Amino acid sequence: MSLAAPLNFADLLGKAAIAPVNVRMLRHQARGPAGRTPFTLWRDGAGQFDDYQSVQDTANRAKLNAPVWASFVVTPAAATLFVGLYGAIRVGTTPPDRIDPLSGKAEAALGSIDPDLYALSPLEPLSGYIGRLTVDWGPGMRSWIQRADRQPKPIEEILRAYREPDYPGHARFLRQLSDLEAMPPAWAAVLRASRGVYLLTCPHTREQYVGSASGEGGFLSRWLGYVATGHGGNVALKSRDPSDYQVRILEACASSASVEDILVTEQLWNAKLQSREVGLNRN
């Protein structure tokens, strides 16, 4: 439900008997490989998000010097979602062999010099709002660490419960290949069960490639092949520098369609879009 009365995050802290002066608000929005973000680390659980935010650059030590952290993540819809309050205590430096859950790399390979390690303990106050409450962070997007007593954040929405956005439908599906592995699980299930014809578009040259997914695992399995190899076996794509292609569905075929039916449909789309003459289709 949307809130009609003006209410900000500091008001909630006060109602929970937590002094805003003791709270630092952290808005996490970094991006790692395979579409990983702090949001997906939080969504997928297994303690990955807490592990991620427990390591901080020493340059941020003074800004983070507060007993309580209020953590937020940026969702795929660009909303700033509250994901919990934490007691935070700096306990030393981070071991160089620690694996960062966002990048998948060891600390030693990330170039940070002895980053700070924090012991984080989830706090009970406001836990009922986790995954439900979004705030308006305001114009200072780059200032991802802010004081709760000085920068009140208007509450935009409180949902009954957090849920992933609905699958938009085949006609409206549009995604970068790098984002596929971070899609909501329900979206992935739909794409695994669907077969048909798709379009890849190079973000640099705007050239197009028409392809088809006819095997087990449907669209998703075929597209993840491009993520793994960069070309999926296509001759023209092999000749190009690796690129983060944009993918969309041109036509989903019936579950009863044979491989031959799908290939015929692919050829029709090749002809419509002239992807052999002016595109990337070479095979």
PDB file of C-alpha atoms in Angstrom, residues 9-243:
ATOM      1  CA  PHE A   9      12.921   6.275   7.847  1.00  0.00           C
ATOM      2  CA  ALA A  10      14.187   8.223  10.861  1.00  0.00           C
ATOM      3  CA  ASP A  11      10.605   8.275  12.177  1.00  0.00           C
ATOM      4  CA  LEU A  12      10.538   4.476  12.110  1.00  0.00           C
ATOM      5  CA  LEU A  13      13.843   4.317  13.934  1.00  0.00           C
ATOM      6  CA  GLY A  14      12.476   6.604  16.630  1.00  0.00           C
ATOM      7  CA  LYS A  15       9.353   4.463  17.024  1.00  0.00           C
ATOM      8  CA  ALA A  16      11.671   1.464  17.509  1.00  0.00           C
ATOM      9  CA  ALA A  17      13.566   3.360  20.247  1.00  0.00           C
ATOM     10  CA  ILE A  18      16.712   3.610  18.097  1.00  0.00           C
ATOM     11  CA  ALA A  19      18.341   7.042  18.023  1.00  0.00           C
ATOM     12  CA  PRO A  20      18.895   8.046  14.361  1.00  0.00           C
ATOM     13  CA  VAL A  21      22.200   9.672  15.358  1.00  0.00           C
ATOM     14  CA  ASN A  22      23.540   6.147  16.001  1.00  0.00           C
ATOM     15  CA  VAL A  23      22.533   4.823  12.583  1.00  0.00           C
ATOM     16  CA  ARG A  24      24.374   4.867   9.270  1.00  0.00           C
ATOM     17  CA  MET A  25      22.318   4.087   6.173  1.00  0.00           C
ATOM     18  CA  LEU A  26      24.077   2.054   3.469  1.00  0.00           C
ATOM     19  CA  ARG A  27      22.688   1.877  -0.073  1.00  0.00           C
ATOM     20  CA  HIS A  28      24.350  -0.992  -1.972  1.00  0.00           C
ATOM     21  CA  GLN A  29      24.215  -0.863  -5.765  1.00  0.00           C
ATOM     22  CA  ALA A  30      27.454  -2.370  -7.120  1.00  0.00           C
ATOM     23  CA  ARG A  31      27.442  -4.831 -10.012  1.00  0.00           C
ATOM     24  CA  GLY A  32      29.434  -8.015 -10.442  1.00  0.00           C
ATOM     25  CA  PRO A  33      29.734 -10.593 -13.243  1.00  0.00           C
ATOM     26  CA  ALA A  34      26.819 -12.780 -14.386  1.00  0.00           C
ATOM     27  CA  GLY A  35      24.345 -10.088 -13.343  1.00  0.00           C
ATOM     28  CA  ARG A  36      25.167 -10.386  -9.640  1.00  0.00           C
ATOM     29  CA  THR A  37      24.271  -7.375  -7.511  1.00  0.00           C
ATOM     30  CA  PRO A  38      23.845  -6.811  -3.779  1.00  0.00           C
ATOM     31  CA  PHE A  39      20.118  -7.271  -4.412  1.00  0.00           C
ATOM     32  CA  THR A  40      20.596 -10.755  -5.892  1.00  0.00           C
ATOM     33  CA  LEU A  41      22.966 -11.682  -3.053  1.00  0.00           C
ATOM     34  CA  TRP A  42      20.251 -10.710  -0.581  1.00  0.00           C
ATOM     35  CA  ARG A  43      17.469 -12.343  -2.602  1.00  0.00           C
ATOM     36  CA  ASP A  44      19.307 -15.649  -2.957  1.00  0.00           C
ATOM     37  CA  GLY A  45      20.109 -15.821   0.756  1.00  0.00           C
ATOM     38  CA  ALA A  46      22.754 -18.184   2.171  1.00  0.00           C
ATOM     39  CA  GLY A  47      24.385 -15.275   4.004  1.00  0.00           C
ATOM     40  CA  GLN A  48      25.999 -13.901   0.855  1.00  0.00           C
ATOM     41  CA  PHE A  49      24.779 -10.343   1.347  1.00  0.00           C
ATOM     42  CA  ASP A  50      25.924 -10.162   4.971  1.00  0.00           C
ATOM     43  CA  ASP A  51      29.315 -11.520   3.883  1.00  0.00           C
ATOM     44  CA  TYR A  52      29.491  -8.926   1.112  1.00  0.00           C
ATOM     45  CA  GLN A  53      28.809  -5.885   3.284  1.00  0.00           C
ATOM     46  CA  SER A  54      31.019  -7.077   6.140  1.00  0.00           C
ATOM     47  CA  VAL A  55      34.078  -5.952   4.160  1.00  0.00           C
ATOM     48  CA  GLN A  56      34.577  -2.223   3.645  1.00  0.00           C
ATOM     49  CA  ASP A  57      37.335  -0.023   2.280  1.00  0.00           C
ATOM     50  CA  THR A  58      39.379   1.711   4.966  1.00  0.00           C
ATOM     51  CA  ALA A  59      38.562   5.066   3.329  1.00  0.00           C
ATOM     52  CA  ASN A  60      34.991   4.644   4.570  1.00  0.00           C
ATOM     53  CA  ARG A  61      35.939   3.879   8.185  1.00  0.00           C
ATOM     54  CA  ALA A  62      34.995   7.289   9.596  1.00  0.00           C
ATOM     55  CA  LYS A  63      31.676   7.347   7.725  1.00  0.00           C
ATOM     56  CA  LEU A  64      30.772   3.874   8.969  1.00  0.00           C
ATOM     57  CA  ASN A  65      31.659   4.621  12.580  1.00  0.00           C
ATOM     58  CA  ALA A  66      28.259   3.963  14.144  1.00  0.00           C
ATOM     59  CA  PRO A  67      26.889   1.079  16.214  1.00  0.00           C
ATOM     60  CA  VAL A  68      23.969   0.412  13.855  1.00  0.00           C
ATOM     61  CA  TRP A  69      23.810   0.031  10.080  1.00  0.00           C
ATOM     62  CA  ALA A  70      20.552   0.268   8.149  1.00  0.00           C
ATOM     63  CA  SER A  71      21.128  -1.617   4.908  1.00  0.00           C
ATOM     64  CA  PHE A  72      19.357  -1.005   1.611  1.00  0.00           C
ATOM     65  CA  VAL A  73      19.787  -2.574  -1.830  1.00  0.00           C
ATOM     66  CA  VAL A  74      18.799  -1.284  -5.244  1.00  0.00           C
ATOM     67  CA  THR A  75      16.268  -3.562  -6.943  1.00  0.00           C
ATOM     68  CA  PRO A  76      16.045  -4.247 -10.701  1.00  0.00           C
ATOM     69  CA  ALA A  77      13.245  -1.650 -10.771  1.00  0.00           C
ATOM     70  CA  ALA A  78      15.693   0.892  -9.247  1.00  0.00           C
ATOM     71  CA  ALA A  79      13.825   1.029  -5.928  1.00  0.00           C
ATOM     72  CA  THR A  80      15.805   1.417  -2.696  1.00  0.00           C
ATOM     73  CA  LEU A  81      14.704  -1.581  -0.621  1.00  0.00           C
ATOM     74  CA  PHE A  82      15.290  -1.935   3.123  1.00  0.00           C
ATOM     75  CA  VAL A  83      16.925  -5.271   3.982  1.00  0.00           C
ATOM     76  CA  GLY A  84      17.738  -4.974   7.682  1.00  0.00           C
ATOM     77  CA  LEU A  85      19.350  -3.339  10.681  1.00  0.00           C
ATOM     78  CA  TYR A  86      22.730  -4.612  11.847  1.00  0.00           C
ATOM     79  CA  GLY A  87      24.921  -4.135  14.832  1.00  0.00           C
ATOM     80  CA  ALA A  88      28.339  -3.356  13.331  1.00  0.00           C
ATOM     81  CA  ILE A  89      31.733  -3.666  15.015  1.00  0.00           C
ATOM     82  CA  ARG A  90      35.053  -3.387  13.182  1.00  0.00           C
ATOM     83  CA  VAL A  91      37.117  -6.423  14.156  1.00  0.00           C
ATOM     84  CA  GLY A  92      40.261  -6.070  12.045  1.00  0.00           C
ATOM     85  CA  THR A  93      41.349  -6.534   8.457  1.00  0.00           C
ATOM     86  CA  THR A  94      40.092  -8.941   5.839  1.00  0.00           C
ATOM     87  CA  PRO A  95      42.132 -12.083   5.039  1.00  0.00           C
ATOM     88  CA  PRO A  96      43.598 -11.856   1.505  1.00  0.00           C
ATOM     89  CA  ASP A  97      42.187 -15.273   0.584  1.00  0.00           C
ATOM     90  CA  ARG A  98      38.610 -14.328   1.444  1.00  0.00           C
ATOM     91  CA  ILE A  99      36.366 -14.694  -1.636  1.00  0.00           C
ATOM     92  CA  ASP A 100      34.160 -11.705  -2.372  1.00  0.00           C
ATOM     93  CA  PRO A 101      30.644 -13.042  -3.111  1.00  0.00           C
ATOM     94  CA  LEU A 102      29.867 -10.289  -5.615  1.00  0.00           C
ATOM     95  CA  SER A 103      32.923 -10.587  -7.876  1.00  0.00           C
ATOM     96  CA  GLY A 104      33.842 -14.189  -7.065  1.00  0.00           C
ATOM     97  CA  LYS A 105      37.470 -13.084  -6.633  1.00  0.00           C
ATOM     98  CA  ALA A 106      39.854 -13.277  -3.708  1.00  0.00           C
ATOM     99  CA  GLU A 107      40.517 -10.039  -1.840  1.00  0.00           C
ATOM    100  CA  ALA A 108      44.148 -10.125  -2.936  1.00  0.00           C
ATOM    101  CA  ALA A 109      43.017  -9.949  -6.580  1.00  0.00           C
ATOM    102  CA  LEU A 110      40.696  -6.984  -6.025  1.00  0.00           C
ATOM    103  CA  GLY A 111      43.466  -4.503  -5.312  1.00  0.00           C
ATOM    104  CA  SER A 112      42.162  -3.304  -1.954  1.00  0.00           C
ATOM    105  CA  ILE A 113      44.817  -2.780   0.711  1.00  0.00           C
ATOM    106  CA  ASP A 114      43.840  -4.520   3.948  1.00  0.00           C
ATOM    107  CA  PRO A 115      40.106  -3.644   3.832  1.00  0.00           C
ATOM    108  CA  ASP A 116      38.268  -3.461   7.134  1.00  0.00           C
ATOM    109  CA  LEU A 117      36.337  -6.473   8.370  1.00  0.00           C
ATOM    110  CA  TYR A 118      33.154  -5.921  10.409  1.00  0.00           C
ATOM    111  CA  ALA A 119      31.278  -8.329  12.632  1.00  0.00           C
ATOM    112  CA  LEU A 120      27.614  -7.859  11.747  1.00  0.00           C
ATOM    113  CA  SER A 121      24.691  -9.055  13.827  1.00  0.00           C
ATOM    114  CA  PRO A 122      21.122  -8.710  12.493  1.00  0.00           C
ATOM    115  CA  LEU A 123      18.920  -6.697  14.862  1.00  0.00           C
ATOM    116  CA  GLU A 124      15.277  -7.424  15.592  1.00  0.00           C
ATOM    117  CA  PRO A 125      13.848  -3.866  15.406  1.00  0.00           C
ATOM    118  CA  LEU A 126      12.192  -3.132  12.051  1.00  0.00           C
ATOM    119  CA  SER A 127      12.743  -6.734  10.926  1.00  0.00           C
ATOM    120  CA  GLY A 128       9.069  -6.849   9.922  1.00  0.00           C
ATOM    121  CA  TYR A 129       9.835  -4.294   7.216  1.00  0.00           C
ATOM    122  CA  ILE A 130      12.653  -6.273   5.587  1.00  0.00           C
ATOM    123  CA  GLY A 131      11.960  -6.709   1.886  1.00  0.00           C
ATOM    124  CA  ARG A 132       8.763  -4.655   2.173  1.00  0.00           C
ATOM    125  CA  LEU A 133       9.808  -1.045   2.652  1.00  0.00           C
ATOM    126  CA  THR A 134      11.276   1.262   0.005  1.00  0.00           C
ATOM    127  CA  VAL A 135      12.573   4.794   0.510  1.00  0.00           C
ATOM    128  CA  ASP A 136      13.340   7.772  -1.676  1.00  0.00           C
ATOM    129  CA  TRP A 137      17.110   8.063  -1.378  1.00  0.00           C
ATOM    130  CA  GLY A 138      17.075  11.528  -2.921  1.00  0.00           C
ATOM    131  CA  PRO A 139      19.526  13.173  -5.328  1.00  0.00           C
ATOM    132  CA  GLY A 140      22.738  12.014  -3.602  1.00  0.00           C
ATOM    133  CA  MET A 141      22.885   8.602  -5.288  1.00  0.00           C
ATOM    134  CA  ARG A 142      26.683   8.426  -5.182  1.00  0.00           C
ATOM    135  CA  SER A 143      26.683   9.146  -1.466  1.00  0.00           C
ATOM    136  CA  TRP A 144      25.868   5.575  -0.497  1.00  0.00           C
ATOM    137  CA  ILE A 145      26.690   6.020   3.207  1.00  0.00           C
ATOM    138  CA  GLN A 146      24.528   8.603   4.974  1.00  0.00           C
ATOM    139  CA  ARG A 147      23.532   9.566   8.489  1.00  0.00           C
ATOM    140  CA  ALA A 148      19.979   8.731   9.484  1.00  0.00           C
ATOM    141  CA  ASP A 149      19.726  11.854  11.666  1.00  0.00           C
ATOM    142  CA  ARG A 150      20.817  14.248   8.931  1.00  0.00           C
ATOM    143  CA  GLN A 151      19.345  12.801   5.739  1.00  0.00           C
ATOM    144  CA  PRO A 152      15.752  11.726   6.358  1.00  0.00           C
ATOM    145  CA  LYS A 153      14.545   9.325   3.694  1.00  0.00           C
ATOM    146  CA  PRO A 154      10.846   9.598   2.815  1.00  0.00           C
ATOM    147  CA  ILE A 155       9.173   6.202   2.775  1.00  0.00           C
ATOM    148  CA  GLU A 156       7.789   5.499  -0.695  1.00  0.00           C
ATOM    149  CA  GLU A 157       5.958   2.236  -0.139  1.00  0.00           C
ATOM    150  CA  ILE A 158       5.323  -0.587   2.299  1.00  0.00           C
ATOM    151  CA  LEU A 159       4.298  -3.824   0.648  1.00  0.00           C
ATOM    152  CA  ARG A 160       2.288  -6.570   2.322  1.00  0.00           C
ATOM    153  CA  ALA A 161       5.135  -8.927   1.460  1.00  0.00           C
ATOM    154  CA  TYR A 162       8.136  -8.879  -0.844  1.00  0.00           C
ATOM    155  CA  ARG A 163       7.655 -10.608  -4.148  1.00  0.00           C
ATOM    156  CA  GLU A 164       9.534 -10.670  -7.416  1.00  0.00           C
ATOM    157  CA  PRO A 165       8.032  -8.778 -10.354  1.00  0.00           C
ATOM    158  CA  ASP A 166       5.832 -10.900 -12.599  1.00  0.00           C
ATOM    159  CA  TYR A 167       7.261 -12.271 -15.820  1.00  0.00           C
ATOM    160  CA  PRO A 168       6.454  -9.590 -18.439  1.00  0.00           C
ATOM    161  CA  GLY A 169       5.416 -12.056 -21.144  1.00  0.00           C
ATOM    162  CA  HIS A 170       7.362 -13.193 -24.180  1.00  0.00           C
ATOM    163  CA  ALA A 171       6.426 -10.139 -26.258  1.00  0.00           C
ATOM    164  CA  ARG A 172       7.808  -7.711 -23.660  1.00  0.00           C
ATOM    165  CA  PHE A 173      10.828  -9.713 -22.532  1.00  0.00           C
ATOM    166  CA  LEU A 174      14.069  -7.782 -23.055  1.00  0.00           C
ATOM    167  CA  ARG A 175      17.318  -8.532 -21.257  1.00  0.00           C
ATOM    168  CA  GLN A 176      21.102  -8.312 -21.549  1.00  0.00           C
ATOM    169  CA  LEU A 177      22.843 -11.683 -21.717  1.00  0.00           C
ATOM    170  CA  SER A 178      24.867 -10.727 -18.636  1.00  0.00           C
ATOM    171  CA  ASP A 179      21.644 -10.361 -16.628  1.00  0.00           C
ATOM    172  CA  LEU A 180      20.209 -13.809 -17.373  1.00  0.00           C
ATOM    173  CA  GLU A 181      21.703 -15.642 -14.409  1.00  0.00           C
ATOM    174  CA  ALA A 182      20.354 -13.022 -12.006  1.00  0.00           C
ATOM    175  CA  MET A 183      16.762 -13.209 -13.212  1.00  0.00           C
ATOM    176  CA  PRO A 184      13.995 -14.114 -10.770  1.00  0.00           C
ATOM    177  CA  PRO A 185      13.704 -17.916 -10.539  1.00  0.00           C
ATOM    178  CA  ALA A 186      10.130 -17.824 -11.838  1.00  0.00           C
ATOM    179  CA  TRP A 187      11.289 -16.053 -15.000  1.00  0.00           C
ATOM    180  CA  ALA A 188      14.006 -18.641 -15.547  1.00  0.00           C
ATOM    181  CA  ALA A 189      11.467 -21.439 -15.208  1.00  0.00           C
ATOM    182  CA  VAL A 190       9.256 -19.884 -17.906  1.00  0.00           C
ATOM    183  CA  LEU A 191      12.173 -19.496 -20.304  1.00  0.00           C
ATOM    184  CA  ARG A 192      13.404 -23.053 -19.736  1.00  0.00           C
ATOM    185  CA  ALA A 193       9.968 -24.353 -20.657  1.00  0.00           C
ATOM    186  CA  SER A 194       9.636 -22.221 -23.809  1.00  0.00           C
ATOM    187  CA  ARG A 195      11.096 -22.739 -27.267  1.00  0.00           C
ATOM    188  CA  GLY A 196      11.050 -20.645 -30.411  1.00  0.00           C
ATOM    189  CA  VAL A 197      12.875 -17.865 -32.244  1.00  0.00           C
ATOM    190  CA  TYR A 198      14.846 -15.038 -30.633  1.00  0.00           C
ATOM    191  CA  LEU A 199      16.835 -11.967 -31.637  1.00  0.00           C
ATOM    192  CA  LEU A 200      20.275 -10.892 -30.420  1.00  0.00           C
ATOM    193  CA  THR A 201      21.301  -7.256 -30.918  1.00  0.00           C
ATOM    194  CA  CYS A 202      24.870  -6.009 -30.558  1.00  0.00           C
ATOM    195  CA  PRO A 203      24.904  -2.856 -28.375  1.00  0.00           C
ATOM    196  CA  HIS A 204      27.915  -1.470 -30.268  1.00  0.00           C
ATOM    197  CA  THR A 205      27.224  -2.122 -33.949  1.00  0.00           C
ATOM    198  CA  ARG A 206      23.411  -2.576 -33.711  1.00  0.00           C
ATOM    199  CA  GLU A 207      23.756  -5.667 -35.908  1.00  0.00           C
ATOM    200  CA  GLN A 208      21.206  -8.405 -35.356  1.00  0.00           C
ATOM    201  CA  TYR A 209      21.283 -12.161 -35.186  1.00  0.00           C
ATOM    202  CA  VAL A 210      18.205 -14.370 -35.466  1.00  0.00           C
ATOM    203  CA  GLY A 211      18.430 -17.716 -33.696  1.00  0.00           C
ATOM    204  CA  SER A 212      16.230 -20.518 -32.479  1.00  0.00           C
ATOM    205  CA  ALA A 213      15.943 -22.558 -29.317  1.00  0.00           C
ATOM    206  CA  SER A 214      14.601 -26.039 -29.986  1.00  0.00           C
ATOM    207  CA  GLY A 215      16.370 -28.251 -27.461  1.00  0.00           C
ATOM    208  CA  GLU A 216      15.950 -29.190 -23.827  1.00  0.00           C
ATOM    209  CA  GLY A 217      16.119 -26.181 -21.541  1.00  0.00           C
ATOM    210  CA  GLY A 218      14.426 -23.928 -24.085  1.00  0.00           C
ATOM    211  CA  PHE A 219      15.393 -20.308 -24.557  1.00  0.00           C
ATOM    212  CA  LEU A 220      17.347 -20.041 -21.332  1.00  0.00           C
ATOM    213  CA  SER A 221      19.635 -22.981 -22.045  1.00  0.00           C
ATOM    214  CA  ARG A 222      20.418 -21.660 -25.516  1.00  0.00           C
ATOM    215  CA  TRP A 223      21.116 -18.128 -24.273  1.00  0.00           C
ATOM    216  CA  LEU A 224      23.355 -19.296 -21.461  1.00  0.00           C
ATOM    217  CA  GLY A 225      25.446 -20.928 -24.170  1.00  0.00           C
ATOM    218  CA  TYR A 226      26.254 -17.434 -25.451  1.00  0.00           C
ATOM    219  CA  VAL A 227      27.146 -16.335 -21.936  1.00  0.00           C
ATOM    220  CA  ALA A 228      29.561 -19.271 -21.612  1.00  0.00           C
ATOM    221  CA  THR A 229      31.230 -19.039 -25.036  1.00  0.00           C
ATOM    222  CA  GLY A 230      30.502 -15.523 -26.299  1.00  0.00           C
ATOM    223  CA  HIS A 231      29.286 -16.824 -29.642  1.00  0.00           C
ATOM    224  CA  GLY A 232      27.158 -19.963 -29.179  1.00  0.00           C
ATOM    225  CA  GLY A 233      28.814 -21.539 -32.220  1.00  0.00           C
ATOM    226  CA  ASN A 234      27.715 -18.821 -34.638  1.00  0.00           C
ATOM    227  CA  VAL A 235      30.301 -18.002 -37.324  1.00  0.00           C
ATOM    228  CA  ALA A 236      29.737 -14.223 -37.451  1.00  0.00           C
ATOM    229  CA  LEU A 237      29.616 -13.855 -33.672  1.00  0.00           C
ATOM    230  CA  LYS A 238      32.956 -15.685 -33.462  1.00  0.00           C
ATOM    231  CA  SER A 239      34.465 -13.012 -35.701  1.00  0.00           C
ATOM    232  CA  ARG A 240      33.339 -10.182 -33.407  1.00  0.00           C
ATOM    233  CA  ASP A 241      34.771  -9.038 -30.123  1.00  0.00           C
ATOM    234  CA  PRO A 242      32.803 -10.500 -27.175  1.00  0.00           C
ATOM    235  CA  SER A 243      29.769  -8.355 -26.496  1.00  0.00           C
TER     236      SER A 243
END
